[in-house]
């Protein structure tokens, strides 16, 4: 099922890139501030607050076909990481890093939710939803662990900006992977 493979790849690469990025951003914030509270604020902005905001975004875009919504989300994420790369250089400002991390975290959660919804529309008619979700869960777990380790290695060897650039590139790649998916929109009729 080529549509499922594309969605699985985007889901796994999304998490891999996010894991690399959070390591790079944590190192950036701590190096620049020397403050554990500033690093804590990063995790709140990147991981906690998006859980409150992303459902509203998903509710707005789940009526669109995934071939449009997912690439758009991933392109914006790539642009956010390009902006973070600029901010990580000479234009460093903690508020800008936290704001961009909040935007990215919200988009990342929304992208994962929309990808899961698209997987359901692809696999449910074939009775393969349980198996497909199991594979996605394993891929997510492996990407999280591997991405965190890889993020540490990249930042250690190449620097924070390299980690952020790699993440931006990963989102550009997965935007291309999911562009043109042949899956229907998850929602039908008028938004509620």
PDB file of C-alpha atoms in Angstrom:
ATOM      1  CA  UNK A   1       0.000   0.000   0.000  1.00  0.00           C
ATOM      2  CA  UNK A   2       2.064   2.938  -1.259  1.00  0.00           C
ATOM      3  CA  UNK A   3      -0.048   5.595   0.466  1.00  0.00           C
ATOM      4  CA  UNK A   4       0.490   3.927   3.829  1.00  0.00           C
ATOM      5  CA  UNK A   5       4.245   3.648   3.228  1.00  0.00           C
ATOM      6  CA  UNK A   6       4.422   7.363   2.472  1.00  0.00           C
ATOM      7  CA  UNK A   7       2.455   8.231   5.589  1.00  0.00           C
ATOM      8  CA  UNK A   8       4.584   5.910   7.715  1.00  0.00           C
ATOM      9  CA  UNK A   9       7.778   7.448   6.352  1.00  0.00           C
ATOM     10  CA  UNK A  10       6.525  10.971   7.036  1.00  0.00           C
ATOM     11  CA  UNK A  11       5.446  10.025  10.560  1.00  0.00           C
ATOM     12  CA  UNK A  12       8.778   8.439  11.452  1.00  0.00           C
ATOM     13  CA  UNK A  13      10.928  11.147   9.858  1.00  0.00           C
ATOM     14  CA  UNK A  14       8.787  13.813  11.573  1.00  0.00           C
ATOM     15  CA  UNK A  15       9.597  12.306  14.983  1.00  0.00           C
ATOM     16  CA  UNK A  16      13.251  11.694  14.089  1.00  0.00           C
ATOM     17  CA  UNK A  17      13.672  15.327  13.078  1.00  0.00           C
ATOM     18  CA  UNK A  18      11.837  16.586  16.147  1.00  0.00           C
ATOM     19  CA  UNK A  19      14.077  14.520  18.431  1.00  0.00           C
ATOM     20  CA  UNK A  20      17.205  15.903  16.773  1.00  0.00           C
ATOM     21  CA  UNK A  21      15.823  19.425  17.013  1.00  0.00           C
ATOM     22  CA  UNK A  22      14.878  19.325  20.684  1.00  0.00           C
ATOM     23  CA  UNK A  23      18.411  18.246  21.580  1.00  0.00           C
ATOM     24  CA  UNK A  24      19.862  21.047  19.449  1.00  0.00           C
ATOM     25  CA  UNK A  25      17.487  23.623  20.920  1.00  0.00           C
ATOM     26  CA  UNK A  26      18.108  22.505  24.499  1.00  0.00           C
ATOM     27  CA  UNK A  27      21.860  22.813  23.993  1.00  0.00           C
ATOM     28  CA  UNK A  28      21.389  26.203  22.317  1.00  0.00           C
ATOM     29  CA  UNK A  29      19.238  27.636  25.101  1.00  0.00           C
ATOM     30  CA  UNK A  30      21.406  26.305  27.914  1.00  0.00           C
ATOM     31  CA  UNK A  31      24.643  27.408  26.223  1.00  0.00           C
ATOM     32  CA  UNK A  32      23.320  30.921  25.636  1.00  0.00           C
ATOM     33  CA  UNK A  33      21.612  31.408  29.002  1.00  0.00           C
ATOM     34  CA  UNK A  34      23.313  29.000  31.403  1.00  0.00           C
ATOM     35  CA  UNK A  35      19.893  28.791  33.025  1.00  0.00           C
ATOM     36  CA  UNK A  36      18.043  25.536  33.650  1.00  0.00           C
ATOM     37  CA  UNK A  37      14.769  27.473  33.933  1.00  0.00           C
ATOM     38  CA  UNK A  38      15.218  28.856  30.419  1.00  0.00           C
ATOM     39  CA  UNK A  39      15.743  25.302  29.179  1.00  0.00           C
ATOM     40  CA  UNK A  40      12.641  24.244  31.094  1.00  0.00           C
ATOM     41  CA  UNK A  41      10.732  27.046  29.376  1.00  0.00           C
ATOM     42  CA  UNK A  42      11.883  25.607  26.051  1.00  0.00           C
ATOM     43  CA  UNK A  43      10.403  22.208  26.883  1.00  0.00           C
ATOM     44  CA  UNK A  44       7.165  23.817  28.042  1.00  0.00           C
ATOM     45  CA  UNK A  45       6.965  25.829  24.816  1.00  0.00           C
ATOM     46  CA  UNK A  46       7.961  22.955  22.528  1.00  0.00           C
ATOM     47  CA  UNK A  47       6.208  20.009  24.157  1.00  0.00           C
ATOM     48  CA  UNK A  48       3.580  21.024  26.742  1.00  0.00           C
ATOM     49  CA  UNK A  49       1.785  24.069  25.324  1.00  0.00           C
ATOM     50  CA  UNK A  50       1.432  22.519  21.841  1.00  0.00           C
ATOM     51  CA  UNK A  51      -0.696  19.777  23.398  1.00  0.00           C
ATOM     52  CA  UNK A  52      -3.192  22.495  24.287  1.00  0.00           C
ATOM     53  CA  UNK A  53      -3.029  24.304  20.940  1.00  0.00           C
ATOM     54  CA  UNK A  54      -2.742  21.571  18.308  1.00  0.00           C
ATOM     55  CA  UNK A  55      -6.300  20.201  18.711  1.00  0.00           C
ATOM     56  CA  UNK A  56      -7.673  23.559  17.537  1.00  0.00           C
ATOM     57  CA  UNK A  57      -5.378  23.486  14.501  1.00  0.00           C
ATOM     58  CA  UNK A  58      -6.338  19.905  13.667  1.00  0.00           C
ATOM     59  CA  UNK A  59     -10.017  20.798  13.982  1.00  0.00           C
ATOM     60  CA  UNK A  60      -9.502  23.560  11.405  1.00  0.00           C
ATOM     61  CA  UNK A  61      -7.552  21.574   8.830  1.00  0.00           C
ATOM     62  CA  UNK A  62      -8.894  18.025   9.137  1.00  0.00           C
ATOM     63  CA  UNK A  63     -11.613  18.874   6.645  1.00  0.00           C
ATOM     64  CA  UNK A  64      -8.915  19.301   3.987  1.00  0.00           C
ATOM     65  CA  UNK A  65      -7.437  16.434   2.031  1.00  0.00           C
ATOM     66  CA  UNK A  66      -4.161  15.192   3.574  1.00  0.00           C
ATOM     67  CA  UNK A  67      -2.408  15.733   0.237  1.00  0.00           C
ATOM     68  CA  UNK A  68      -2.829  19.460   0.913  1.00  0.00           C
ATOM     69  CA  UNK A  69      -2.757  19.803   4.696  1.00  0.00           C
ATOM     70  CA  UNK A  70       0.228  17.581   5.508  1.00  0.00           C
ATOM     71  CA  UNK A  71       2.673  19.069   2.987  1.00  0.00           C
ATOM     72  CA  UNK A  72       1.649  22.567   4.065  1.00  0.00           C
ATOM     73  CA  UNK A  73       2.309  21.762   7.718  1.00  0.00           C
ATOM     74  CA  UNK A  74       5.685  20.215   6.909  1.00  0.00           C
ATOM     75  CA  UNK A  75       6.748  23.136   4.700  1.00  0.00           C
ATOM     76  CA  UNK A  76       5.897  25.587   7.483  1.00  0.00           C
ATOM     77  CA  UNK A  77       7.874  23.429   9.926  1.00  0.00           C
ATOM     78  CA  UNK A  78      10.856  23.523   7.571  1.00  0.00           C
ATOM     79  CA  UNK A  79      10.590  27.315   7.448  1.00  0.00           C
ATOM     80  CA  UNK A  80      10.365  27.487  11.250  1.00  0.00           C
ATOM     81  CA  UNK A  81      13.638  25.585  11.480  1.00  0.00           C
ATOM     82  CA  UNK A  82      15.277  27.830   8.914  1.00  0.00           C
ATOM     83  CA  UNK A  83      14.215  30.748  11.122  1.00  0.00           C
ATOM     84  CA  UNK A  84      15.571  28.947  14.195  1.00  0.00           C
ATOM     85  CA  UNK A  85      18.880  28.474  12.388  1.00  0.00           C
ATOM     86  CA  UNK A  86      19.065  32.238  11.866  1.00  0.00           C
ATOM     87  CA  UNK A  87      18.064  32.911  15.488  1.00  0.00           C
ATOM     88  CA  UNK A  88      20.642  30.380  16.711  1.00  0.00           C
ATOM     89  CA  UNK A  89      23.385  32.427  15.091  1.00  0.00           C
ATOM     90  CA  UNK A  90      23.995  36.063  15.933  1.00  0.00           C
ATOM     91  CA  UNK A  91      20.322  37.034  16.259  1.00  0.00           C
ATOM     92  CA  UNK A  92      19.748  34.892  19.368  1.00  0.00           C
ATOM     93  CA  UNK A  93      16.781  35.913  21.478  1.00  0.00           C
ATOM     94  CA  UNK A  94      15.224  33.517  23.977  1.00  0.00           C
ATOM     95  CA  UNK A  95      11.714  34.807  23.265  1.00  0.00           C
ATOM     96  CA  UNK A  96      12.142  34.122  19.541  1.00  0.00           C
ATOM     97  CA  UNK A  97      13.417  30.597  20.204  1.00  0.00           C
ATOM     98  CA  UNK A  98      10.511  29.879  22.553  1.00  0.00           C
ATOM     99  CA  UNK A  99       7.951  31.309  20.125  1.00  0.00           C
ATOM    100  CA  UNK A 100       9.290  29.336  17.185  1.00  0.00           C
ATOM    101  CA  UNK A 101       9.491  26.181  19.313  1.00  0.00           C
ATOM    102  CA  UNK A 102       5.837  26.670  20.247  1.00  0.00           C
ATOM    103  CA  UNK A 103       4.844  27.017  16.590  1.00  0.00           C
ATOM    104  CA  UNK A 104       6.861  23.956  15.626  1.00  0.00           C
ATOM    105  CA  UNK A 105       5.558  21.847  18.498  1.00  0.00           C
ATOM    106  CA  UNK A 106       1.972  22.727  17.589  1.00  0.00           C
ATOM    107  CA  UNK A 107       2.549  21.901  13.933  1.00  0.00           C
ATOM    108  CA  UNK A 108       4.357  18.647  14.790  1.00  0.00           C
ATOM    109  CA  UNK A 109       1.489  17.367  16.926  1.00  0.00           C
ATOM    110  CA  UNK A 110      -1.061  18.442  14.347  1.00  0.00           C
ATOM    111  CA  UNK A 111       0.926  16.730  11.597  1.00  0.00           C
ATOM    112  CA  UNK A 112       1.089  13.498  13.553  1.00  0.00           C
ATOM    113  CA  UNK A 113      -2.640  13.615  14.262  1.00  0.00           C
ATOM    114  CA  UNK A 114      -3.493  14.281  10.645  1.00  0.00           C
ATOM    115  CA  UNK A 115      -1.140  11.528   9.494  1.00  0.00           C
ATOM    116  CA  UNK A 116      -2.838   9.072  11.861  1.00  0.00           C
ATOM    117  CA  UNK A 117      -6.223  10.120  10.518  1.00  0.00           C
ATOM    118  CA  UNK A 118      -5.022   9.622   6.957  1.00  0.00           C
ATOM    119  CA  UNK A 119      -3.677   6.184   7.878  1.00  0.00           C
ATOM    120  CA  UNK A 120      -7.110   5.262   9.196  1.00  0.00           C
ATOM    121  CA  UNK A 121      -8.746   6.239   5.907  1.00  0.00           C
ATOM    122  CA  UNK A 122      -6.190   4.179   3.977  1.00  0.00           C
ATOM    123  CA  UNK A 123      -6.069   1.034   6.121  1.00  0.00           C
ATOM    124  CA  UNK A 124      -9.533   0.695   7.710  1.00  0.00           C
ATOM    125  CA  UNK A 125     -11.282  -0.359   4.487  1.00  0.00           C
ATOM    126  CA  UNK A 126      -8.769  -3.223   4.185  1.00  0.00           C
ATOM    127  CA  UNK A 127      -9.065  -4.287   7.829  1.00  0.00           C
ATOM    128  CA  UNK A 128      -5.402  -3.431   8.464  1.00  0.00           C
ATOM    129  CA  UNK A 129      -5.712  -0.487  10.847  1.00  0.00           C
ATOM    130  CA  UNK A 130      -4.507  -2.375  13.917  1.00  0.00           C
ATOM    131  CA  UNK A 131      -1.436  -3.721  12.136  1.00  0.00           C
ATOM    132  CA  UNK A 132      -0.669  -0.374  10.523  1.00  0.00           C
ATOM    133  CA  UNK A 133      -0.930   1.459  13.828  1.00  0.00           C
ATOM    134  CA  UNK A 134       1.341  -1.095  15.480  1.00  0.00           C
ATOM    135  CA  UNK A 135       4.001  -0.509  12.837  1.00  0.00           C
ATOM    136  CA  UNK A 136       3.642   3.262  13.244  1.00  0.00           C
ATOM    137  CA  UNK A 137       4.030   2.971  17.013  1.00  0.00           C
ATOM    138  CA  UNK A 138       7.236   0.976  16.659  1.00  0.00           C
ATOM    139  CA  UNK A 139       8.556   3.427  14.072  1.00  0.00           C
ATOM    140  CA  UNK A 140       7.726   6.348  16.364  1.00  0.00           C
ATOM    141  CA  UNK A 141       9.520   4.767  19.318  1.00  0.00           C
ATOM    142  CA  UNK A 142      12.609   3.900  17.307  1.00  0.00           C
ATOM    143  CA  UNK A 143      12.701   7.388  15.779  1.00  0.00           C
ATOM    144  CA  UNK A 144      12.406   9.029  19.187  1.00  0.00           C
ATOM    145  CA  UNK A 145      15.282   7.050  20.687  1.00  0.00           C
ATOM    146  CA  UNK A 146      17.474   7.143  17.577  1.00  0.00           C
ATOM    147  CA  UNK A 147      16.760  10.819  16.964  1.00  0.00           C
ATOM    148  CA  UNK A 148      17.721  11.805  20.478  1.00  0.00           C
ATOM    149  CA  UNK A 149      21.015   9.920  20.231  1.00  0.00           C
ATOM    150  CA  UNK A 150      21.625  11.181  16.717  1.00  0.00           C
ATOM    151  CA  UNK A 151      20.803  14.721  17.827  1.00  0.00           C
ATOM    152  CA  UNK A 152      23.428  14.504  20.551  1.00  0.00           C
ATOM    153  CA  UNK A 153      26.006  13.178  18.116  1.00  0.00           C
ATOM    154  CA  UNK A 154      25.222  15.811  15.477  1.00  0.00           C
ATOM    155  CA  UNK A 155      25.285  18.709  17.918  1.00  0.00           C
ATOM    156  CA  UNK A 156      28.490  17.415  19.493  1.00  0.00           C
ATOM    157  CA  UNK A 157      30.272  16.906  16.187  1.00  0.00           C
ATOM    158  CA  UNK A 158      28.788  19.610  13.968  1.00  0.00           C
ATOM    159  CA  UNK A 159      27.069  22.133  16.224  1.00  0.00           C
ATOM    160  CA  UNK A 160      23.566  23.323  16.994  1.00  0.00           C
ATOM    161  CA  UNK A 161      22.975  24.927  13.617  1.00  0.00           C
ATOM    162  CA  UNK A 162      23.731  21.666  11.819  1.00  0.00           C
ATOM    163  CA  UNK A 163      21.054  19.921  13.885  1.00  0.00           C
ATOM    164  CA  UNK A 164      18.543  22.634  13.035  1.00  0.00           C
ATOM    165  CA  UNK A 165      19.428  22.583   9.332  1.00  0.00           C
ATOM    166  CA  UNK A 166      19.096  18.793   9.239  1.00  0.00           C
ATOM    167  CA  UNK A 167      15.677  19.102  10.839  1.00  0.00           C
ATOM    168  CA  UNK A 168      14.592  21.744   8.314  1.00  0.00           C
ATOM    169  CA  UNK A 169      15.747  19.458   5.502  1.00  0.00           C
ATOM    170  CA  UNK A 170      13.864  16.489   6.998  1.00  0.00           C
ATOM    171  CA  UNK A 171      10.619  18.457   6.927  1.00  0.00           C
ATOM    172  CA  UNK A 172      11.214  19.554   3.341  1.00  0.00           C
ATOM    173  CA  UNK A 173      11.755  15.914   2.370  1.00  0.00           C
ATOM    174  CA  UNK A 174       8.615  14.650   4.075  1.00  0.00           C
ATOM    175  CA  UNK A 175       6.566  17.486   2.573  1.00  0.00           C
ATOM    176  CA  UNK A 176       7.602  16.138  -0.829  1.00  0.00           C
ATOM    177  CA  UNK A 177       6.876  12.551   0.250  1.00  0.00           C
ATOM    178  CA  UNK A 178       3.275  13.300   1.246  1.00  0.00           C
ATOM    179  CA  UNK A 179       2.497  15.770  -1.522  1.00  0.00           C
ATOM    180  CA  UNK A 180      -0.211  14.343  -3.728  1.00  0.00           C
ATOM    181  CA  UNK A 181      -1.379  11.594  -1.367  1.00  0.00           C
ATOM    182  CA  UNK A 182      -4.505   9.891  -2.655  1.00  0.00           C
ATOM    183  CA  UNK A 183      -6.500   9.817   0.546  1.00  0.00           C
ATOM    184  CA  UNK A 184      -9.844  11.475   1.194  1.00  0.00           C
ATOM    185  CA  UNK A 185     -10.254  14.176   3.828  1.00  0.00           C
ATOM    186  CA  UNK A 186     -11.005  12.714   7.246  1.00  0.00           C
ATOM    187  CA  UNK A 187     -14.038  14.913   7.790  1.00  0.00           C
ATOM    188  CA  UNK A 188     -17.244  14.942   5.811  1.00  0.00           C
ATOM    189  CA  UNK A 189     -19.752  17.725   5.550  1.00  0.00           C
ATOM    190  CA  UNK A 190     -19.608  20.940   7.553  1.00  0.00           C
ATOM    191  CA  UNK A 191     -17.115  21.440  10.362  1.00  0.00           C
ATOM    192  CA  UNK A 192     -18.641  21.090  13.821  1.00  0.00           C
TER     193      UNK A 192
END
